[in-house]
Short mmCIF file of N, CA and C and ligand atoms in Angstrom, two decimals:
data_model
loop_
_atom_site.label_atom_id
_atom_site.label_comp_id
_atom_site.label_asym_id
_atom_site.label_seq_id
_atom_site.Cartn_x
_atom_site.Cartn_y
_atom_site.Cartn_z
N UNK D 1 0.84 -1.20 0.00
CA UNK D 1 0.00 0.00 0.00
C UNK D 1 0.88 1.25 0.00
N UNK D 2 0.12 2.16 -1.08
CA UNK D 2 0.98 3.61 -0.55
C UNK D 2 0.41 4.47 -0.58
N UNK D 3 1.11 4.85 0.73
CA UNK D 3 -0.04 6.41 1.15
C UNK D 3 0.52 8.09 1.39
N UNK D 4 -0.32 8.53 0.84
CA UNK D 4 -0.01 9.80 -0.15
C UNK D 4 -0.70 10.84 0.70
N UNK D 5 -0.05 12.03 1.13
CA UNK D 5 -0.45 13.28 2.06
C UNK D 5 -0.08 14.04 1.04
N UNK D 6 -1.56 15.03 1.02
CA UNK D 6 -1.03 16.17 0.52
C UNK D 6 -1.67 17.23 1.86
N UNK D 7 -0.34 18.39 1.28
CA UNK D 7 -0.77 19.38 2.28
C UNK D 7 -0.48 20.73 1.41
N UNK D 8 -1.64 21.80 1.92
CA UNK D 8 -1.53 22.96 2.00
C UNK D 8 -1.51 24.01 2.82
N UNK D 9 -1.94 25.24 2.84
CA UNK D 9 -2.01 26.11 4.05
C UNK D 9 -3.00 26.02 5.35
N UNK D 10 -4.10 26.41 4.58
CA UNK D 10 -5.60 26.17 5.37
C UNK D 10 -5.75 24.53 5.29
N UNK D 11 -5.48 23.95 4.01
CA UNK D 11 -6.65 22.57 4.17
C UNK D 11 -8.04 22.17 3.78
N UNK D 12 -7.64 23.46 2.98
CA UNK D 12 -9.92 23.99 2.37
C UNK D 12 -9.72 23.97 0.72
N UNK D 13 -8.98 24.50 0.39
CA UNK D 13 -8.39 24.61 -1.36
C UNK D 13 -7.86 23.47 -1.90
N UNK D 14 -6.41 23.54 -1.85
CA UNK D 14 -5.27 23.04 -2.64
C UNK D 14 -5.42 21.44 -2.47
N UNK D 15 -5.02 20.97 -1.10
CA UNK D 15 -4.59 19.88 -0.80
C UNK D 15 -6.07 18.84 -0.60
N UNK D 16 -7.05 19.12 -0.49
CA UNK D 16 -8.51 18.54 -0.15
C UNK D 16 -8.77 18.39 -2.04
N UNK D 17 -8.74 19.35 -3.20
CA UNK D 17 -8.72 19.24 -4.24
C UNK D 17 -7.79 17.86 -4.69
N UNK D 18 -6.79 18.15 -4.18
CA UNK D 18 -5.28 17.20 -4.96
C UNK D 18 -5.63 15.67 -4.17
N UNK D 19 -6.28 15.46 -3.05
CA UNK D 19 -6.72 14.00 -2.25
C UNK D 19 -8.18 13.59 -3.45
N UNK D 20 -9.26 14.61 -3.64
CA UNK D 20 -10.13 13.96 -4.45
C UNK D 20 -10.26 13.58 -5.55
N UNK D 21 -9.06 14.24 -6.46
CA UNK D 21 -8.60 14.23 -7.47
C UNK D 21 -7.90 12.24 -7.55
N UNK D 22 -6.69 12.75 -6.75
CA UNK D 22 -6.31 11.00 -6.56
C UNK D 22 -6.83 10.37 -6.57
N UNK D 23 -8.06 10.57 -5.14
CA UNK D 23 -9.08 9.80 -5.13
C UNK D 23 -9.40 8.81 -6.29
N UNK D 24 -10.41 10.06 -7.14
CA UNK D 24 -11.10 9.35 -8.21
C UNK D 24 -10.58 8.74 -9.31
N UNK D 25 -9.05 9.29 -10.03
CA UNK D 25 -8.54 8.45 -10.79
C UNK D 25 -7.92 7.31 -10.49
N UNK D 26 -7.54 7.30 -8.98
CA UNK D 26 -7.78 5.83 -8.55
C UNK D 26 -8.50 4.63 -8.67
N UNK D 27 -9.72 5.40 -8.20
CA UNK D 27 -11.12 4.70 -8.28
C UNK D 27 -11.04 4.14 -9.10
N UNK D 28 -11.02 5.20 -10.66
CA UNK D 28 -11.59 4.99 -11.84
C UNK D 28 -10.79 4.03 -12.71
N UNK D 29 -9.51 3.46 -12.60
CA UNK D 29 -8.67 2.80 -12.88
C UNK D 29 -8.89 1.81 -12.08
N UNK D 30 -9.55 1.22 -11.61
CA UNK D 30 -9.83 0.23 -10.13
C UNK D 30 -8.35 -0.41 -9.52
N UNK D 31 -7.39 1.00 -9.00
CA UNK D 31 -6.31 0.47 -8.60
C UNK D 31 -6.46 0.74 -6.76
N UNK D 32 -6.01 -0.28 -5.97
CA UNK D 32 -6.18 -0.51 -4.97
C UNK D 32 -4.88 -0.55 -4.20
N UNK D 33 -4.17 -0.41 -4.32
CA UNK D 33 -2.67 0.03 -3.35
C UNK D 33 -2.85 1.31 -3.13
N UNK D 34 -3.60 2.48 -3.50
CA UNK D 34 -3.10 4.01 -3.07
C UNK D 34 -3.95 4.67 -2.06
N UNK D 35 -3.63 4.92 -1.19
CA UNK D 35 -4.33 5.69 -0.12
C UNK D 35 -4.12 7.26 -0.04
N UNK D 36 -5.15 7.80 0.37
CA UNK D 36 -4.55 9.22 0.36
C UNK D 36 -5.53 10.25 1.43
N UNK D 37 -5.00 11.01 1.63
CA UNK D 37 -5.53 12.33 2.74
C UNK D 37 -4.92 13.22 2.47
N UNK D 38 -5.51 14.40 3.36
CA UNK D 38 -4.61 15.67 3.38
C UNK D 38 -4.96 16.29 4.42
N UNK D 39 -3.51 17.68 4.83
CA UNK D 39 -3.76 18.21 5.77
C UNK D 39 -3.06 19.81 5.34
N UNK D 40 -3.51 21.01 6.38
CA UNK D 40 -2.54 22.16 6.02
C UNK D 40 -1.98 22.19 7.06
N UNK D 41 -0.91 23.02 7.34
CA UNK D 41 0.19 23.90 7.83
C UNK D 41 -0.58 24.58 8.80
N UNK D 42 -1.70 25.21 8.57
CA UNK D 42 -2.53 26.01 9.51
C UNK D 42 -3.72 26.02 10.55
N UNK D 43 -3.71 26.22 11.39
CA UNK D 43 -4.87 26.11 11.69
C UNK D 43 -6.22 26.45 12.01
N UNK D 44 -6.23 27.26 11.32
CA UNK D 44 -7.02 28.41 11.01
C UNK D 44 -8.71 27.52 10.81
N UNK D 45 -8.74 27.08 9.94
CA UNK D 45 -10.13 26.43 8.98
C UNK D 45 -10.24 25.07 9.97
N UNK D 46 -9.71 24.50 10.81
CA UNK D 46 -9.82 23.14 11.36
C UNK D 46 -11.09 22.63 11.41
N UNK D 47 -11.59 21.23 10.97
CA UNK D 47 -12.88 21.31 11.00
C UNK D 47 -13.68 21.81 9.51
N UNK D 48 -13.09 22.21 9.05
CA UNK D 48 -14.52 22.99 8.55
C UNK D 48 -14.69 22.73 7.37
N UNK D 49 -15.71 22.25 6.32
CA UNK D 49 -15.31 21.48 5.21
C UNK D 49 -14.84 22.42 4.27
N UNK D 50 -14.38 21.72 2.70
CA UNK D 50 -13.71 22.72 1.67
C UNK D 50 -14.27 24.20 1.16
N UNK D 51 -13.62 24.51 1.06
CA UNK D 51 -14.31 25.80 0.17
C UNK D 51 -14.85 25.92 -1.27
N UNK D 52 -16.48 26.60 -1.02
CA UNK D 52 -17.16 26.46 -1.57
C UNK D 52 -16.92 26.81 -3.14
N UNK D 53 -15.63 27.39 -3.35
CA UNK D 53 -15.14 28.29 -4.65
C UNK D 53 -15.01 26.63 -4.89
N UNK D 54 -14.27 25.75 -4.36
CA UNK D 54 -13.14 24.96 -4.72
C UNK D 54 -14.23 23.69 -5.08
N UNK D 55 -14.90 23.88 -3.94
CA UNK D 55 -16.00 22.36 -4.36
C UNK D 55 -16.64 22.51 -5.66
N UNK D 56 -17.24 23.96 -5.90
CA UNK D 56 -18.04 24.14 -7.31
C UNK D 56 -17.07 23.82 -8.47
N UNK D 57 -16.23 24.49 -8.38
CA UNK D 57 -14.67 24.28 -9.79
C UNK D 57 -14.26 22.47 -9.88
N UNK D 58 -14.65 21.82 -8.84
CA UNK D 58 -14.24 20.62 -8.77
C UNK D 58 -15.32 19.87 -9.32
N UNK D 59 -16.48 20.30 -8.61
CA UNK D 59 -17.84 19.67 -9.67
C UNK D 59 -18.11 19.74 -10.78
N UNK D 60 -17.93 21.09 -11.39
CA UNK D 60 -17.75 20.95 -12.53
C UNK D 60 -17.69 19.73 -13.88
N UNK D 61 -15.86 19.58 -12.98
CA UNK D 61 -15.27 18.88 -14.00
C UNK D 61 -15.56 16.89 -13.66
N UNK D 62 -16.58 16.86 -12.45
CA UNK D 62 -16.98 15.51 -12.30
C UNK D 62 -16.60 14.88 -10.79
N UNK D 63 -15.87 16.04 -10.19
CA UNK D 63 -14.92 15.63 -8.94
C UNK D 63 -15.33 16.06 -7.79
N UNK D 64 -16.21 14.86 -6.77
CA UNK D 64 -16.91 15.96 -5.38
C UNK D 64 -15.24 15.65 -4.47
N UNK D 65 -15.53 16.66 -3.60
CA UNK D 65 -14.55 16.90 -2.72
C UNK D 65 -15.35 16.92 -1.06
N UNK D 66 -14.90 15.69 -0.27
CA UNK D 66 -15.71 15.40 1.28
C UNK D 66 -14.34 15.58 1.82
N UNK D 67 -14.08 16.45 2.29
CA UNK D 67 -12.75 16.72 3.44
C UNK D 67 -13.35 17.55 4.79
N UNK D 68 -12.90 17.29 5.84
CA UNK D 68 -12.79 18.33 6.90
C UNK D 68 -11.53 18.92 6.78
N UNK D 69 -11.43 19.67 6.90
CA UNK D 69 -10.08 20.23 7.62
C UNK D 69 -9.11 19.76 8.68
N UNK D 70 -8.23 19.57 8.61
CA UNK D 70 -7.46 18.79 9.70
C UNK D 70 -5.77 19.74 9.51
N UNK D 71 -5.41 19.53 10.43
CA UNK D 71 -3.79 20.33 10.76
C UNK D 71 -2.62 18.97 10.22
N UNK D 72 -1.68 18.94 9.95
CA UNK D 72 -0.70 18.11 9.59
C UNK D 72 0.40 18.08 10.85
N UNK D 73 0.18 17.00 11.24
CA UNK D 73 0.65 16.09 12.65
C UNK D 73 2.09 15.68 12.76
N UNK D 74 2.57 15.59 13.92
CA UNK D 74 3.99 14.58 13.86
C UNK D 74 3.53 13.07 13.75
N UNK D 75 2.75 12.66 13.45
CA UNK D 75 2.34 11.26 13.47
C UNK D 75 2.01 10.64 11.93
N UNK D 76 2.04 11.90 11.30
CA UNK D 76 1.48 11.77 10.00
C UNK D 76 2.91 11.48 9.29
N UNK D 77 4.11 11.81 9.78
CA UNK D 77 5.38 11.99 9.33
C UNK D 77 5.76 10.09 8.96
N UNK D 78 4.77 9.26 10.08
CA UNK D 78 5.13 7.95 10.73
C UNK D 78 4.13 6.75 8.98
N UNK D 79 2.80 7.84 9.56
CA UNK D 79 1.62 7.10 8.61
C UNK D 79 1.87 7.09 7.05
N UNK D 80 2.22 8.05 6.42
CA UNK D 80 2.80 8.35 4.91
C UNK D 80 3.53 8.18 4.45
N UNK D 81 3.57 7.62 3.51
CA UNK D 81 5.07 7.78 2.58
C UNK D 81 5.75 8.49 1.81
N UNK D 82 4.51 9.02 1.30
CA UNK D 82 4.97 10.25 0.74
C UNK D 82 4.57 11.59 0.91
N UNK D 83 4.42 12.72 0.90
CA UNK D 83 3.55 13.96 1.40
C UNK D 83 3.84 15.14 -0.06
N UNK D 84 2.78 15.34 -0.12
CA UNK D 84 3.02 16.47 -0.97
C UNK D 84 2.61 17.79 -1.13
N UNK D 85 3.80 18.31 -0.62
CA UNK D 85 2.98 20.16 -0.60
C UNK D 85 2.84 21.12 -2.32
N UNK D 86 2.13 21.98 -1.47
CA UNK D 86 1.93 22.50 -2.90
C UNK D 86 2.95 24.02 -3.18
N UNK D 87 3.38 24.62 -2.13
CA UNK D 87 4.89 25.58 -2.40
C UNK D 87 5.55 25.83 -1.76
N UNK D 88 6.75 26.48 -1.73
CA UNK D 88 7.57 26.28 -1.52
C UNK D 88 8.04 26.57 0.24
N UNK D 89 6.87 27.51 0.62
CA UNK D 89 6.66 27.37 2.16
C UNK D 89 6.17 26.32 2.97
N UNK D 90 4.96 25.30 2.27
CA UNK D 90 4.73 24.02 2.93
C UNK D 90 5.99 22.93 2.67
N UNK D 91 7.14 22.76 2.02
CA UNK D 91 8.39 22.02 1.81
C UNK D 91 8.98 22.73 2.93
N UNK D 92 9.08 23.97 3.35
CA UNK D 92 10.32 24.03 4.55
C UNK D 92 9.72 23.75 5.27
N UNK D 93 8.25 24.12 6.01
CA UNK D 93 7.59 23.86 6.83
C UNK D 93 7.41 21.97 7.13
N UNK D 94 7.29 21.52 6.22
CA UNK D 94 7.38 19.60 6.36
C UNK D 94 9.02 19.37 6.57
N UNK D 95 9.89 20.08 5.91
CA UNK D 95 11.24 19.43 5.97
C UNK D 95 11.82 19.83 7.40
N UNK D 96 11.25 20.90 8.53
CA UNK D 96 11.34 21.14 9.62
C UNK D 96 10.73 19.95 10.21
N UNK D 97 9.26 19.38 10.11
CA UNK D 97 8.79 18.62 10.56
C UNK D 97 9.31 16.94 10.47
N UNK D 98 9.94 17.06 9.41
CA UNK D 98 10.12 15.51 9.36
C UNK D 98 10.88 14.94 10.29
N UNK D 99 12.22 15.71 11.31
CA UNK D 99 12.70 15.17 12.10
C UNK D 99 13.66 14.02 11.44
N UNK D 100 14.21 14.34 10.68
CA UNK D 100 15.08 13.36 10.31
C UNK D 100 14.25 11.91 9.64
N UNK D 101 13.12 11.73 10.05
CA UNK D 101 12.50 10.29 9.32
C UNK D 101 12.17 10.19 7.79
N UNK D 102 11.99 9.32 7.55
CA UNK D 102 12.86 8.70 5.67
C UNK D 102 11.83 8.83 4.77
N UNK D 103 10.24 9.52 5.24
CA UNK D 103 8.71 10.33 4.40
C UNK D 103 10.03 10.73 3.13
N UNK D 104 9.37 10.33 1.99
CA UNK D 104 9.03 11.46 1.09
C UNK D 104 8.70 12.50 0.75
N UNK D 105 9.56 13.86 0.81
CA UNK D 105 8.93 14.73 0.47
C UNK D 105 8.44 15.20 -1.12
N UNK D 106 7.93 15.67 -1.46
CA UNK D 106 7.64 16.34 -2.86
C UNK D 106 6.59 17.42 -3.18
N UNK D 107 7.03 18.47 -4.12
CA UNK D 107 6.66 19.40 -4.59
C UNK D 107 5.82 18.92 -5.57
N UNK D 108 3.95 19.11 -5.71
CA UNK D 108 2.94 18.82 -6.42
C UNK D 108 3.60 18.89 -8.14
N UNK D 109 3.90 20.12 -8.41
CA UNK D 109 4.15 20.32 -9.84
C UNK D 109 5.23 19.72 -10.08
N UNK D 110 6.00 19.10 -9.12
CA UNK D 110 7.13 18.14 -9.85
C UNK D 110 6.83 16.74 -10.70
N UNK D 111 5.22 16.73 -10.38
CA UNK D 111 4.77 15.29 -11.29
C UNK D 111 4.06 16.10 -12.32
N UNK D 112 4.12 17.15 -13.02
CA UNK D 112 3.77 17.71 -13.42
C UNK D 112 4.20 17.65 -15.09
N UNK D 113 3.88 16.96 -16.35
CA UNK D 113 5.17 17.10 -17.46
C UNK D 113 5.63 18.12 -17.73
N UNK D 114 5.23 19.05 -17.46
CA UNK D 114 5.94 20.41 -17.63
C UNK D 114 6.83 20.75 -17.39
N UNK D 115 7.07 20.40 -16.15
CA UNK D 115 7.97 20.57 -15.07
C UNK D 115 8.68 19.62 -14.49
N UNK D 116 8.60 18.40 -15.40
CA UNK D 116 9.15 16.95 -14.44
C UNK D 116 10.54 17.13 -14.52
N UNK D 117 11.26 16.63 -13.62
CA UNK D 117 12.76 16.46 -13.62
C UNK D 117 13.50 18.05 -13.63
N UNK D 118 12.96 18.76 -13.79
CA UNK D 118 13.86 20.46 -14.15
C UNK D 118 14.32 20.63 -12.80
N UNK D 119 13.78 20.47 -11.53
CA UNK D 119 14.14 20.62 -10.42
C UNK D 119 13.38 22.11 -9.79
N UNK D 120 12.68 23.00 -11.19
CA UNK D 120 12.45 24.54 -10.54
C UNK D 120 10.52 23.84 -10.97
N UNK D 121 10.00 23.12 -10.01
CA UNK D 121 8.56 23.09 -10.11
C UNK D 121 8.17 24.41 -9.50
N UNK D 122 7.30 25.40 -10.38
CA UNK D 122 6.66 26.42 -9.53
C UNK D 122 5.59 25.63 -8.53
N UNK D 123 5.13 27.33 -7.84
CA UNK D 123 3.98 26.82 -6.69
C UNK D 123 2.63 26.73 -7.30
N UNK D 124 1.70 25.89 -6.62
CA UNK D 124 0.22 25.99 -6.82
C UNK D 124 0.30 27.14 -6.06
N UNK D 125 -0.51 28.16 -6.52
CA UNK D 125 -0.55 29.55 -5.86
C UNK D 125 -1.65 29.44 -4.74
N UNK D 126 -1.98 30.15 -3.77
CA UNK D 126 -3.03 29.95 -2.83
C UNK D 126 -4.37 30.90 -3.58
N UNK D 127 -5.25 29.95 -4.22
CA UNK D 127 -6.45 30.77 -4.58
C UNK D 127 -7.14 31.70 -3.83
N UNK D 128 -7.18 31.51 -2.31
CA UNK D 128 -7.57 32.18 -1.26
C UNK D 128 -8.48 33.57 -1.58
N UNK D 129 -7.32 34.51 -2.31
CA UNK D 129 -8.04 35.67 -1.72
C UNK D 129 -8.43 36.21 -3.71
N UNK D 130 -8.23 35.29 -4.45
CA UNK D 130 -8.51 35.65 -5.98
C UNK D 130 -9.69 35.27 -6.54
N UNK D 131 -9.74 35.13 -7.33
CA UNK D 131 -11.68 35.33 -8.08
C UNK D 131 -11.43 33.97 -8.43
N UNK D 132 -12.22 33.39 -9.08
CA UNK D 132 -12.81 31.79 -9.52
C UNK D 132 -11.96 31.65 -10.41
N UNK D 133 -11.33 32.39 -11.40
CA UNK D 133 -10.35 32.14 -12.29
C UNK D 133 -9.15 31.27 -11.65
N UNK D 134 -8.98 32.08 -10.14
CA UNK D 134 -8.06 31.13 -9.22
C UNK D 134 -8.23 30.03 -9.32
N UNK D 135 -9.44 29.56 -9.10
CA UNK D 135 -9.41 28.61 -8.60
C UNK D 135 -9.52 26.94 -10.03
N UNK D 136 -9.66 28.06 -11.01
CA UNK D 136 -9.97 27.23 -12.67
C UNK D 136 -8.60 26.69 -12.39
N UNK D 137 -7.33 27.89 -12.40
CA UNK D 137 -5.97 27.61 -12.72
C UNK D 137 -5.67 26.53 -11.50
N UNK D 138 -6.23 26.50 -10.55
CA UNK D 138 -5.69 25.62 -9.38
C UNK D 138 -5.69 24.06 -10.18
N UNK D 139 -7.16 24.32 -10.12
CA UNK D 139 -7.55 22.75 -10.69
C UNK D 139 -7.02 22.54 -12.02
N UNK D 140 -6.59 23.04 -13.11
CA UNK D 140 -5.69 22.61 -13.89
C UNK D 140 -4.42 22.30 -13.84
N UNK D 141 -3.50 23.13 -12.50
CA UNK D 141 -2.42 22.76 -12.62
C UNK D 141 -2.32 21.30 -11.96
N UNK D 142 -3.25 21.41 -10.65
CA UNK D 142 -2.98 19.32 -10.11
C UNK D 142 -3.34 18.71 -11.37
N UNK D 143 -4.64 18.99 -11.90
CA UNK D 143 -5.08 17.91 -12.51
C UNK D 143 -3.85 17.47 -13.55
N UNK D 144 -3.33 18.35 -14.02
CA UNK D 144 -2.42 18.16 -14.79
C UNK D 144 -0.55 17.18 -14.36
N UNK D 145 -1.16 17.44 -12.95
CA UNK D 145 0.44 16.65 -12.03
C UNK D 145 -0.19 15.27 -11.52
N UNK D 146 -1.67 15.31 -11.73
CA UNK D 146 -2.21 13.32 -10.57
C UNK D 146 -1.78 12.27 -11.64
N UNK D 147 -1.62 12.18 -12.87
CA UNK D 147 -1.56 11.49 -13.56
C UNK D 147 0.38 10.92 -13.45
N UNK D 148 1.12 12.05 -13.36
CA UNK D 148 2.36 11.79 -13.59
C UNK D 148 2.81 11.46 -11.79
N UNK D 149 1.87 11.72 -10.93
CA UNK D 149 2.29 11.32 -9.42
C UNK D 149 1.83 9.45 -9.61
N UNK D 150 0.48 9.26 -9.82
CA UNK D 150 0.04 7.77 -10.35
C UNK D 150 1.16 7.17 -10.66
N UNK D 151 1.27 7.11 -12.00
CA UNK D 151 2.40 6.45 -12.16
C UNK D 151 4.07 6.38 -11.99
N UNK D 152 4.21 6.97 -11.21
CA UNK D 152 5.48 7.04 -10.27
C UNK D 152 5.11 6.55 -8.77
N UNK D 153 4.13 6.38 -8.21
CA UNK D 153 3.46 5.50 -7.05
C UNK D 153 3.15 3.82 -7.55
N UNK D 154 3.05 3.68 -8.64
CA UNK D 154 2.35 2.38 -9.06
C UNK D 154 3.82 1.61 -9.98
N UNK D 155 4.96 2.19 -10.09
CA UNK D 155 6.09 2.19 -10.54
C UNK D 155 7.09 1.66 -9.80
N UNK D 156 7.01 2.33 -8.68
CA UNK D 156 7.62 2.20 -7.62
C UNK D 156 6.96 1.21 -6.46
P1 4NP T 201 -5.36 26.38 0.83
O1 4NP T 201 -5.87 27.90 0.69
O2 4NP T 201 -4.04 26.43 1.53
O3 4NP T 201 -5.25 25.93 -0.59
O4 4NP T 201 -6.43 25.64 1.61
C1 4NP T 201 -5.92 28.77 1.79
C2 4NP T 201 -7.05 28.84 2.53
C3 4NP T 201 -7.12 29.71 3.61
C4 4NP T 201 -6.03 30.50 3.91
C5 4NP T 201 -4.88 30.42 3.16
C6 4NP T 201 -4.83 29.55 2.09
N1 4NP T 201 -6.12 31.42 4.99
O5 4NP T 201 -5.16 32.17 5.19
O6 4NP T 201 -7.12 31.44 5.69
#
């Protein structure tokens, strides 16, 4: 089994998007080794389900999103194998956290073809405080990185 954290700031946008996303092309491939959750950095939103910008942009395209909010744990460092933030402040913030233990870290847009292997993956930006357009570009840039994370989990 392998199990896959993503994290963002709040826990309402980025990383609750990038778990349902997995989710379903999981599903939809009926592959059964991948597990996944997410958590943010903050704790601001704890509890509280996704945001409503993020759930509509996700429906859209076929993808419901059921997350609470939850904070990212020292225990989570133990449960995952791999974790994936979405910029370049949730990577220092996890690489503080990891404590030396042997998690995976990774940057979302590094499974990205755009961006695979270059080493300079930009950030998923925080849609937060921008109009719905934000949140279009959000969901294109994961959607565009779950496919190339898949098969580097199912590879490995
Ligand atoms: P997320 O977006 O990290 O993608 O969930 C944010 C949501 C809330 C805040 C920041 C980012 N906030 O500052 O409240």
């Amino acid at each position: 089994m392998r199990r896959v954290l993503f994290v963002c700031t709040g826990n309402i946008c980025r990383s609750p998007l990038a778990e349902a996303l997995l989710r379903d092309r999981v599903e939809r491939r009926g592959i059964t080794t991948i597990e996944t959750d997410s958590a943010g950095t903050h704790a601001d939103h704890m509890g509280e389900p996704s945001d409503q910008r993020m759930r509509s942009t996700a429906l859209g395209h076929g993808v419901t999103i059921e997350h609470n909010a939850r904070r990212v744990t020292s225990s989570d460092f133990a449960r995952f194998d791999l974790i994936v933030g979405m910029d370049d402040g949730h990577m220092r913030r996890l690489e503080q956290m990891r404590d030396g233990r042997p998690v995976e870290l990774r940057k979302m847009l590094e499974y990205h073809p755009t961006y695979a292997g270059d080493g300079h993956a930009p950030d998923v930006p925080d849609p937060w405080y921008g109009g719905m357009r934000g949140f279009e570009e959000v969901y294109e840039m994961i959607d565009g990185a779950i496919d190339g994370l898949i098969e580097e989990l199912i590879e490995s």
